[in-house]
Short mmCIF file of C-alpha atoms in Angstrom, two decimals:
data_model
loop_
_atom_site.label_atom_id
_atom_site.label_comp_id
_atom_site.label_asym_id
_atom_site.label_seq_id
_atom_site.Cartn_x
_atom_site.Cartn_y
_atom_site.Cartn_z
CA MET A 1 18.31 120.10 94.81
CA ARG A 2 19.09 117.39 92.24
CA MET A 3 19.61 114.03 93.89
CA ARG A 4 19.95 110.43 92.89
CA VAL A 5 18.08 108.00 95.11
CA ALA A 6 19.98 105.01 96.37
CA THR A 7 18.44 101.62 95.79
CA LEU A 8 16.82 100.75 99.04
CA THR A 9 17.19 97.23 100.40
CA ALA A 10 17.24 95.89 103.87
CA SER A 11 20.97 96.34 103.94
CA ALA A 12 20.68 99.95 102.70
CA LEU A 13 18.65 101.02 105.70
CA VAL A 14 20.80 102.42 108.46
CA LEU A 15 20.15 102.86 112.11
CA LEU A 16 21.00 106.40 113.10
CA THR A 17 23.14 106.36 116.21
CA SER A 18 24.06 109.06 118.65
CA SER A 19 26.54 110.44 116.12
CA VAL A 20 23.53 111.61 114.05
CA MET A 21 20.55 111.84 116.45
CA PRO A 22 20.03 111.33 120.16
CA ALA A 23 19.82 107.73 121.31
CA SER A 24 16.25 108.30 122.51
CA ALA A 25 15.21 109.32 119.01
CA GLN A 26 16.65 106.41 117.05
CA ILE A 27 14.55 105.69 113.96
CA ARG A 28 15.00 103.95 110.66
CA ALA A 29 15.82 106.15 107.67
CA ASP A 30 16.25 105.94 103.93
CA VAL A 31 19.55 107.14 102.47
CA VAL A 32 20.08 109.00 99.23
CA ILE A 33 23.36 110.37 97.79
CA GLY A 34 23.53 114.01 96.69
CA GLN A 35 25.35 115.16 93.56
CA ASN A 36 28.29 116.35 95.67
CA GLY A 37 28.60 113.04 97.46
CA GLU A 38 26.76 114.01 100.64
CA ARG A 39 24.54 111.37 102.29
CA ILE A 40 20.92 112.49 102.98
CA PHE A 41 18.87 110.61 105.56
CA LEU A 42 15.02 110.69 104.96
CA ASP A 43 12.05 109.68 107.12
CA PRO A 44 10.66 106.64 105.25
CA ARG A 45 7.10 107.59 106.16
CA THR A 46 7.02 111.31 105.54
CA GLY A 47 10.00 111.85 103.24
CA GLU A 48 11.22 114.55 105.61
CA VAL A 49 15.00 115.17 105.59
CA LEU A 50 16.32 114.05 108.94
CA THR A 51 20.02 114.95 108.55
CA VAL A 52 22.76 115.41 105.94
CA GLN A 53 26.27 113.91 106.23
CA PRO A 54 28.87 116.02 104.37
CA PRO A 55 31.16 114.24 101.85
CA SER A 56 34.24 114.84 104.05
CA GLU A 57 32.82 112.56 106.71
CA VAL A 58 32.16 109.73 104.34
CA ARG A 59 34.88 107.08 104.74
CA ARG A 60 36.49 106.32 101.44
CA LEU A 61 38.64 103.30 100.73
CA PRO A 62 42.14 104.00 99.46
CA PRO A 63 42.59 103.57 95.74
CA GLU A 64 43.67 100.16 94.49
CA PRO A 65 47.44 100.00 94.08
CA GLN A 66 48.54 100.37 90.50
CA PHE A 67 51.12 97.76 89.68
CA GLU A 68 53.70 98.64 87.11
CA PRO A 69 55.22 95.35 85.90
CA PHE A 70 57.49 96.99 83.40
CA GLN A 71 58.90 99.29 86.04
CA ARG A 72 59.57 96.33 88.34
CA GLU A 73 61.37 94.47 85.56
CA GLU A 74 63.48 97.55 85.01
CA ASP A 75 64.28 97.62 88.75
CA ILE A 76 65.44 94.01 88.57
CA ARG A 77 67.63 94.84 85.60
CA ASP A 78 69.13 97.74 87.55
CA ILE A 79 69.91 95.41 90.44
CA ILE A 80 71.57 92.88 88.10
CA ARG A 81 73.57 95.64 86.42
CA ALA A 82 74.68 96.95 89.81
CA GLU A 83 75.78 93.47 90.93
CA ARG A 84 77.74 92.95 87.75
CA GLN A 85 79.37 96.34 88.10
CA ALA A 86 80.32 95.52 91.71
CA GLU A 87 81.83 92.22 90.60
CA ARG A 88 83.81 93.94 87.83
CA GLN A 89 85.07 96.45 90.39
CA ARG A 90 86.14 93.65 92.72
CA GLN A 91 87.99 91.87 89.88
CA GLN A 92 89.78 95.13 89.00
CA GLU A 93 90.81 95.63 92.63
CA LEU A 94 92.12 92.09 92.87
CA ARG A 95 94.11 92.44 89.65
CA ALA A 96 95.54 95.70 90.91
CA ALA A 97 96.49 94.09 94.22
CA MET A 98 98.24 91.25 92.39
CA GLN A 99 100.15 93.73 90.26
CA ARG A 100 101.22 95.70 93.33
CA GLU A 101 102.39 92.53 95.03
CA ARG A 102 104.41 91.49 91.96
CA GLU A 103 106.04 94.92 91.92
CA ARG A 104 106.82 94.78 95.65
CA THR A 105 108.30 91.29 95.26
CA ALA A 106 110.49 92.40 92.34
CA GLU A 107 111.65 95.43 94.32
CA ARG A 108 112.55 93.28 97.34
CA LEU A 109 114.54 90.92 95.12
CA ARG A 110 116.44 93.81 93.57
CA GLU A 111 117.27 95.15 97.06
CA GLN A 112 118.39 91.74 98.30
CA ARG A 113 120.59 91.15 95.28
CA ALA A 114 122.09 94.65 95.50
CA ALA A 115 123.05 93.95 99.09
CA LEU A 116 125.01 90.79 98.23
CA PRO A 117 128.82 91.03 98.01
CA GLU A 118 130.05 91.08 94.44
CA GLN A 119 132.04 87.84 94.80
CA VAL A 120 128.94 85.90 95.89
CA PRO A 121 126.96 84.56 92.92
CA VAL A 122 123.32 85.59 92.87
CA ILE A 123 120.98 82.60 93.31
CA PRO A 124 117.67 82.96 91.50
CA ASP A 125 114.63 83.04 93.74
CA PRO A 126 112.45 79.95 93.17
CA GLN A 127 109.40 82.20 93.44
CA MET A 128 110.36 83.82 90.15
CA GLY A 129 110.04 80.56 88.23
CA THR A 130 113.42 78.84 88.74
CA THR A 131 113.08 75.11 89.20
CA LEU A 132 114.90 73.62 92.16
CA PRO A 133 117.31 70.74 91.44
CA ASP A 134 115.75 67.31 91.74
CA ALA A 135 116.48 65.10 94.67
CA VAL A 136 118.93 62.19 94.39
CA ALA A 137 117.60 59.80 91.72
CA SER A 138 115.44 56.93 92.94
CA THR A 139 116.94 53.45 93.06
CA ASP A 140 113.57 51.87 92.19
CA ASP A 141 113.62 49.30 89.39
CA ALA A 142 112.28 51.19 86.40
CA ASN A 143 111.16 47.90 84.75
CA THR A 144 108.79 47.10 87.59
CA ALA A 145 105.33 48.67 87.19
CA THR A 146 104.76 49.18 90.87
CA GLY A 147 108.37 50.06 91.65
CA ALA A 148 110.60 48.52 94.26
CA VAL A 149 109.61 49.04 97.86
CA GLN A 150 112.24 50.98 99.79
CA SER A 151 112.30 49.29 103.18
CA PRO A 152 114.06 50.59 106.28
CA GLY A 153 116.70 47.91 105.88
CA SER A 154 117.69 49.23 102.46
CA ILE A 155 118.82 52.60 103.79
CA SER A 156 122.45 53.28 103.07
CA GLU A 157 125.01 53.44 105.85
CA PRO A 158 126.12 56.97 106.88
CA ALA A 159 129.49 56.52 105.16
CA LEU A 160 127.73 55.99 101.84
CA GLN A 161 125.31 58.92 102.07
CA ALA A 162 125.27 61.57 99.39
CA PRO A 163 126.83 64.90 100.35
CA LYS A 164 124.62 67.49 102.03
CA SER A 165 122.46 69.56 99.69
CA THR A 166 123.57 73.05 98.75
CA LYS A 167 120.05 74.22 97.90
CA PRO A 168 119.26 77.80 98.97
CA SER A 169 117.12 78.39 102.03
CA LEU A 170 113.75 80.08 101.57
CA ALA A 171 113.64 83.82 101.19
CA PRO A 172 111.95 85.64 104.13
CA GLY A 173 109.16 86.95 101.91
CA LYS A 174 108.29 83.42 100.79
CA MET A 175 108.03 82.20 104.38
CA THR A 176 105.65 85.05 105.20
CA VAL A 177 103.36 84.05 102.31
CA ALA A 178 103.54 80.39 103.35
CA LYS A 179 102.48 81.29 106.91
CA ALA A 180 99.56 83.28 105.48
CA GLN A 181 98.58 80.27 103.35
CA ILE A 182 98.56 78.03 106.44
CA LEU A 183 96.40 80.54 108.33
CA LEU A 184 93.92 80.68 105.43
CA ASP A 185 93.84 76.89 105.18
CA ARG A 186 92.94 76.57 108.88
CA VAL A 187 89.71 78.58 108.58
CA GLY A 188 88.46 76.93 105.38
CA ALA A 189 89.72 79.53 102.89
CA SER A 190 91.93 77.10 101.00
CA PRO A 191 94.88 78.55 99.07
CA GLY A 192 95.51 75.26 97.31
CA VAL A 193 99.09 74.06 97.73
CA ILE A 194 101.24 75.78 100.34
CA ASP A 195 104.15 77.00 98.26
CA GLY A 196 105.02 80.51 99.47
CA VAL A 197 103.76 82.10 96.25
CA LYS A 198 101.21 84.91 96.52
CA GLY A 199 99.16 84.46 93.36
CA GLN A 200 95.50 84.50 92.39
CA ASN A 201 94.61 81.52 94.59
CA VAL A 202 95.91 83.28 97.70
CA LEU A 203 94.24 86.61 96.90
CA TYR A 204 90.82 84.97 96.48
CA ALA A 205 91.41 82.97 99.68
CA MET A 206 92.08 86.28 101.50
CA ASP A 207 88.71 87.54 100.27
CA SER A 208 87.11 84.36 101.67
CA TRP A 209 88.92 84.89 104.98
CA ARG A 210 87.13 88.19 105.48
CA ARG A 211 83.76 86.58 104.71
CA LEU A 212 84.41 83.60 106.97
CA THR A 213 85.87 85.39 109.98
CA GLY A 214 84.78 89.02 109.63
CA GLU A 215 88.34 89.97 110.53
CA LEU A 216 90.90 92.09 108.71
CA VAL A 217 94.49 90.90 108.78
CA ASP A 218 97.45 92.54 107.05
CA PHE A 219 98.77 89.53 105.18
CA THR A 220 101.99 91.38 104.33
CA ASP A 221 102.81 91.82 108.03
CA GLU A 222 104.44 88.68 109.42
CA SER A 223 103.83 89.71 113.04
CA ALA A 224 100.08 90.15 112.33
CA ILE A 225 100.00 86.71 110.68
CA GLU A 226 101.87 85.14 113.64
CA LYS A 227 99.36 86.66 116.08
CA ALA A 228 96.42 85.27 114.09
CA LEU A 229 98.13 81.85 113.87
CA GLN A 230 98.59 81.66 117.64
CA ALA A 231 94.87 82.40 118.06
CA ARG A 232 94.01 79.57 115.66
CA GLY A 233 96.16 76.56 116.49
CA GLY A 234 99.70 77.77 117.06
CA ASP A 235 102.85 77.83 114.97
CA ALA A 236 102.62 77.56 111.19
CA PHE A 237 105.26 74.82 110.96
CA VAL A 238 105.90 71.84 113.22
CA ASP A 239 108.38 68.97 113.38
CA TYR A 240 107.38 65.63 111.85
CA THR A 241 109.27 62.34 112.15
CA ILE A 242 109.24 60.18 109.04
CA THR A 243 107.80 56.73 109.85
CA SER A 244 108.40 53.28 108.43
CA GLU A 245 105.01 53.51 106.69
CA ASP A 246 106.15 56.73 104.99
CA VAL A 247 109.29 55.01 103.76
CA SER A 248 107.75 51.69 102.66
CA GLY A 249 104.82 53.11 100.71
CA PRO A 250 104.26 51.16 98.51
CA TYR A 251 105.24 53.49 95.67
CA VAL A 252 105.61 53.27 91.90
CA ALA A 253 108.65 54.26 89.91
CA ALA A 254 106.74 56.66 87.67
CA ILE A 255 103.27 57.50 86.37
CA PRO A 256 103.08 57.27 82.56
CA SER A 257 101.21 59.94 80.64
CA ASP A 258 99.57 57.46 78.24
CA TYR A 259 96.17 56.24 79.44
CA GLY A 260 96.71 52.79 77.98
CA GLU A 261 99.83 52.38 80.10
CA LYS A 262 98.03 53.74 83.15
CA ALA A 263 95.26 51.15 82.71
CA ALA A 264 97.86 48.37 82.79
CA MET A 265 99.13 49.41 86.25
CA PRO A 266 97.72 47.96 89.52
CA ALA A 267 97.24 51.38 91.13
CA MET A 268 98.01 55.08 90.64
CA ARG A 269 100.17 55.32 93.76
CA TYR A 270 102.54 58.05 94.88
CA THR A 271 106.02 57.91 93.38
CA SER A 272 107.96 58.73 96.56
CA ALA A 273 107.73 59.40 100.27
CA ARG A 274 108.40 63.05 99.55
CA GLU A 275 105.30 63.28 97.31
CA ALA A 276 103.11 61.46 99.86
CA ILE A 277 104.28 63.64 102.77
CA ALA A 278 103.90 66.85 100.78
CA GLU A 279 100.30 66.04 99.91
CA ARG A 280 99.44 64.95 103.45
CA PHE A 281 100.44 68.39 104.72
CA HIS A 282 98.99 70.34 101.75
CA MET A 283 102.44 71.36 100.54
CA ASP A 284 104.09 71.79 97.19
CA GLU A 285 106.85 69.17 96.80
CA ASP A 286 109.54 71.68 95.86
CA PHE A 287 108.54 73.92 98.75
CA LEU A 288 108.74 70.99 101.19
CA GLU A 289 112.23 70.20 99.95
CA SER A 290 113.33 73.84 100.12
CA LEU A 291 112.06 73.97 103.71
CA ASN A 292 114.15 70.84 104.44
CA PRO A 293 117.13 71.15 102.07
CA ASP A 294 119.27 68.50 103.80
CA ALA A 295 116.53 66.01 104.62
CA ASP A 296 116.48 62.41 103.40
CA PHE A 297 112.77 61.73 102.88
CA GLY A 298 113.48 58.01 102.47
CA ARG A 299 114.99 57.63 105.93
CA GLN A 300 112.86 56.38 108.81
CA GLY A 301 113.31 58.61 111.85
CA GLU A 302 114.31 61.72 109.88
CA VAL A 303 112.80 64.87 111.45
CA ILE A 304 111.48 67.42 109.00
CA ARG A 305 109.44 70.67 109.14
CA VAL A 306 105.93 70.53 107.77
CA ALA A 307 102.89 72.81 107.58
CA SER A 308 100.42 72.63 110.46
CA THR A 309 97.14 73.09 108.59
CA GLY A 310 94.77 72.14 111.40
CA THR A 311 91.68 69.94 111.19
CA PRO A 312 89.45 69.62 108.10
CA LYS A 313 86.29 71.72 107.98
CA SER A 314 83.03 70.03 108.94
CA GLY A 315 79.37 70.82 108.54
CA LYS A 316 76.60 70.28 106.00
CA VAL A 317 76.92 71.94 102.64
CA THR A 318 73.63 72.38 100.74
CA ARG A 319 74.75 74.67 97.92
CA ILE A 320 77.97 74.92 95.88
CA VAL A 321 78.90 77.71 93.47
CA ALA A 322 81.55 76.95 90.85
CA ASP A 323 82.75 80.41 89.84
CA LYS A 324 84.41 80.11 86.42
CA SER A 325 85.78 83.67 86.32
CA ARG A 326 87.48 83.33 89.74
CA GLU A 327 88.29 79.64 89.31
CA GLN A 328 86.96 79.04 92.80
CA VAL A 329 84.48 76.62 94.38
CA VAL A 330 82.46 78.13 97.22
CA ALA A 331 80.35 76.06 99.65
CA TYR A 332 77.35 77.32 101.65
CA ASP A 333 75.10 75.82 104.32
CA SER A 334 71.29 75.92 104.38
CA SER A 335 71.24 79.40 105.92
CA GLY A 336 73.39 80.81 103.12
CA ARG A 337 76.47 81.07 105.38
CA LEU A 338 79.87 80.53 103.73
CA VAL A 339 81.35 77.25 104.94
CA ALA A 340 84.53 76.93 102.84
CA SER A 341 86.14 77.97 99.56
CA TYR A 342 88.62 76.18 97.32
CA PRO A 343 90.74 77.19 94.31
CA SER A 344 89.78 75.11 91.30
CA THR A 345 90.27 74.42 87.65
CA ILE A 346 86.92 74.58 85.84
CA GLY A 347 86.76 73.33 82.23
CA SER A 348 88.54 74.79 79.24
CA ALA A 349 87.75 76.39 75.88
CA ASP A 350 87.83 72.99 74.13
CA THR A 351 85.92 71.10 76.81
CA PRO A 352 83.80 73.66 78.70
CA SER A 353 82.16 72.89 82.00
CA PRO A 354 78.36 72.74 82.32
CA SER A 355 76.24 75.86 82.72
CA GLY A 356 73.26 76.51 84.94
CA THR A 357 72.47 74.42 88.00
CA VAL A 358 72.98 70.66 88.49
CA LYS A 359 72.96 68.41 91.53
CA VAL A 360 75.30 66.02 93.32
CA GLU A 361 74.28 62.43 92.47
CA ARG A 362 76.84 60.27 94.28
CA ILE A 363 80.24 60.40 95.96
CA ALA A 364 83.09 57.95 95.45
CA ILE A 365 86.31 57.85 97.45
CA ASN A 366 89.44 56.44 95.78
CA PRO A 367 87.55 55.71 92.57
CA ASN A 368 88.48 54.00 89.31
CA TYR A 369 88.44 56.23 86.25
CA THR A 370 86.65 55.10 83.10
CA TYR A 371 88.11 56.57 79.93
CA ASN A 372 85.64 56.65 77.03
CA PRO A 373 86.89 58.56 73.96
CA GLU A 374 83.39 58.60 72.40
CA LYS A 375 81.84 60.44 75.35
CA ASN A 376 84.75 62.52 76.60
CA PHE A 377 88.05 63.55 75.02
CA LYS A 378 90.61 61.48 73.09
CA GLN A 379 93.96 60.93 74.77
CA GLY A 380 96.87 59.95 72.56
CA ASP A 381 96.15 56.97 70.33
CA ASN A 382 93.72 55.37 72.76
CA ASP A 383 90.40 54.81 70.99
CA GLU A 384 88.94 52.14 73.26
CA ILE A 385 87.25 52.27 76.65
CA LEU A 386 89.83 51.91 79.45
CA THR A 387 89.54 51.52 83.20
CA ILE A 388 92.32 53.27 85.06
CA PRO A 389 92.83 51.96 88.62
CA PRO A 390 92.40 54.17 91.68
CA GLY A 391 95.06 56.19 93.46
CA PRO A 392 96.19 59.76 94.17
CA ASN A 393 97.95 59.98 90.83
CA GLY A 394 94.91 58.87 88.79
CA PRO A 395 93.16 61.32 86.44
CA VAL A 396 90.54 62.18 89.08
CA GLY A 397 92.71 61.81 92.14
CA THR A 398 91.22 60.30 95.26
CA VAL A 399 87.64 61.68 95.07
CA TRP A 400 84.82 61.74 92.53
CA ILE A 401 81.64 63.75 93.27
CA ALA A 402 79.37 62.84 90.38
CA LEU A 403 76.98 65.49 89.07
CA SER A 404 73.55 65.07 87.48
CA LYS A 405 75.00 66.02 84.10
CA PRO A 406 76.49 62.77 82.77
CA SER A 407 80.32 62.45 82.70
CA TYR A 408 80.80 65.62 84.80
CA GLY A 409 81.96 65.81 88.38
CA ILE A 410 83.99 67.55 91.07
CA HIS A 411 87.19 65.58 91.67
CA GLY A 412 90.79 65.52 92.85
CA THR A 413 93.99 65.79 90.83
CA PRO A 414 97.41 64.15 90.47
CA GLU A 415 99.00 67.62 90.13
CA PRO A 416 97.88 69.87 93.02
CA SER A 417 100.37 72.63 92.17
CA LYS A 418 98.53 73.25 88.86
CA ILE A 419 95.08 73.94 90.36
CA GLY A 420 93.76 77.28 89.13
CA LYS A 421 96.60 77.54 86.59
CA THR A 422 95.74 75.01 83.87
CA SER A 423 92.57 73.80 82.15
CA SER A 424 90.56 70.63 82.76
CA HIS A 425 88.42 68.35 80.58
CA GLY A 426 85.16 70.11 81.53
CA CYS A 427 84.97 68.99 85.17
CA VAL A 428 85.74 70.85 88.38
CA ARG A 429 89.18 69.92 89.66
CA LEU A 430 90.39 70.50 93.25
CA THR A 431 93.42 69.34 95.20
CA ASN A 432 92.91 65.86 96.61
CA TRP A 433 92.69 67.15 100.17
CA ASP A 434 90.18 69.85 99.30
CA ALA A 435 88.03 67.42 97.31
CA LYS A 436 88.08 64.98 100.25
CA GLU A 437 87.06 67.69 102.70
CA LEU A 438 84.20 68.84 100.45
CA ALA A 439 83.03 65.29 99.82
CA LYS A 440 82.46 64.77 103.54
CA MET A 441 80.19 67.81 103.73
CA VAL A 442 77.93 67.22 100.69
CA SER A 443 75.30 64.59 99.95
CA PRO A 444 73.18 63.58 96.98
CA GLY A 445 70.88 66.44 96.10
CA THR A 446 73.30 69.23 96.97
CA THR A 447 72.97 71.91 94.25
CA VAL A 448 75.95 72.99 92.16
CA GLU A 449 75.59 76.31 90.33
CA PHE A 450 78.02 77.19 87.54
CA LYS A 451 78.64 80.92 87.54
CA GLU A 452 80.17 82.54 84.46
#
């Protein structure tokens, strides 16, 4: 028998136990390995073969795992491709849902108009783009930068009041959408302004609703919406009595578009009680007026209907995702749980927003705005640095959340009805109330990821 002798050291000597020989006959033995892997135990004094252990009884270690880095990279690529495909599918489904809703709305309008008597003129639905008539013109002094304060004593006597408005009441479908918007707002799935229009902002907010609550609600069924509202705070609309503070402001006659003229004003205040009340209750101005067609918003004691949006969200946000394709800002806590979502305007083709990940550096409430044409954009003929005073109608609204990339931030807006519908100068724009809510939940160091 051909054998190779194992190198014998003190550690190579084994003590045969009862598994090989009886305990009473324990001796020391040399070990050699046969050509087939068997272990042969020899008497070290005589060279006599004591026993042979077959190869099958020899414990063998499992082979070392063979890592395949290229295969793992390919797996990661597959995961990324699958995620992108899922996102494309979701976008397609949302676009299809929006198209179906537009078609249903158009069909309802055709049915409503067909049911009207021929002698009654058809009034265009504001939802289809018709602008409602403006309110009675302001009596503010146009030559005064801050405008004249309308005090309770300046209210006209009843005999001098303007005739009652003949504006159309809201269509039933628009009220259903408005109730859905209020329900979404209450749970932190902000739809932006409450205006009764079911557009992209509302559809994305509905998606956030499912992620926040885990519930499915038919947002086309008013009874289902009413049931969900009662479970989360009660009726969608409540009565509100206009106060002396609402009437007195102070307000300004108008906000100029030119930045040089803005910088000369003492503050970027609201222009009317109607604008201030609409923003306080997260409502579009025209929608507020349509809901209260005969109301005098400059009269102390006037009772109007407003949206009941509930209390602002609270918690600690540690991560923000600014999704450029959805025009939505999504906030998460440290466990990765969705806290809130907001419709947004994120950059433009001319002034794109940042890419990658940045951090929150500081938070300012009711900030000034510094216009620097060399660092940012050029507005009109203004080629010098200007400081525009604070206020809700300033370029950045009432909140500035500065980011670690210079000159960029998350901020409010003087035009809440345009969120998600127009471009910005590279920053992330929210409604003033959404920006204020988010500002209270973030802190310096919170990450902000820009997602294409």
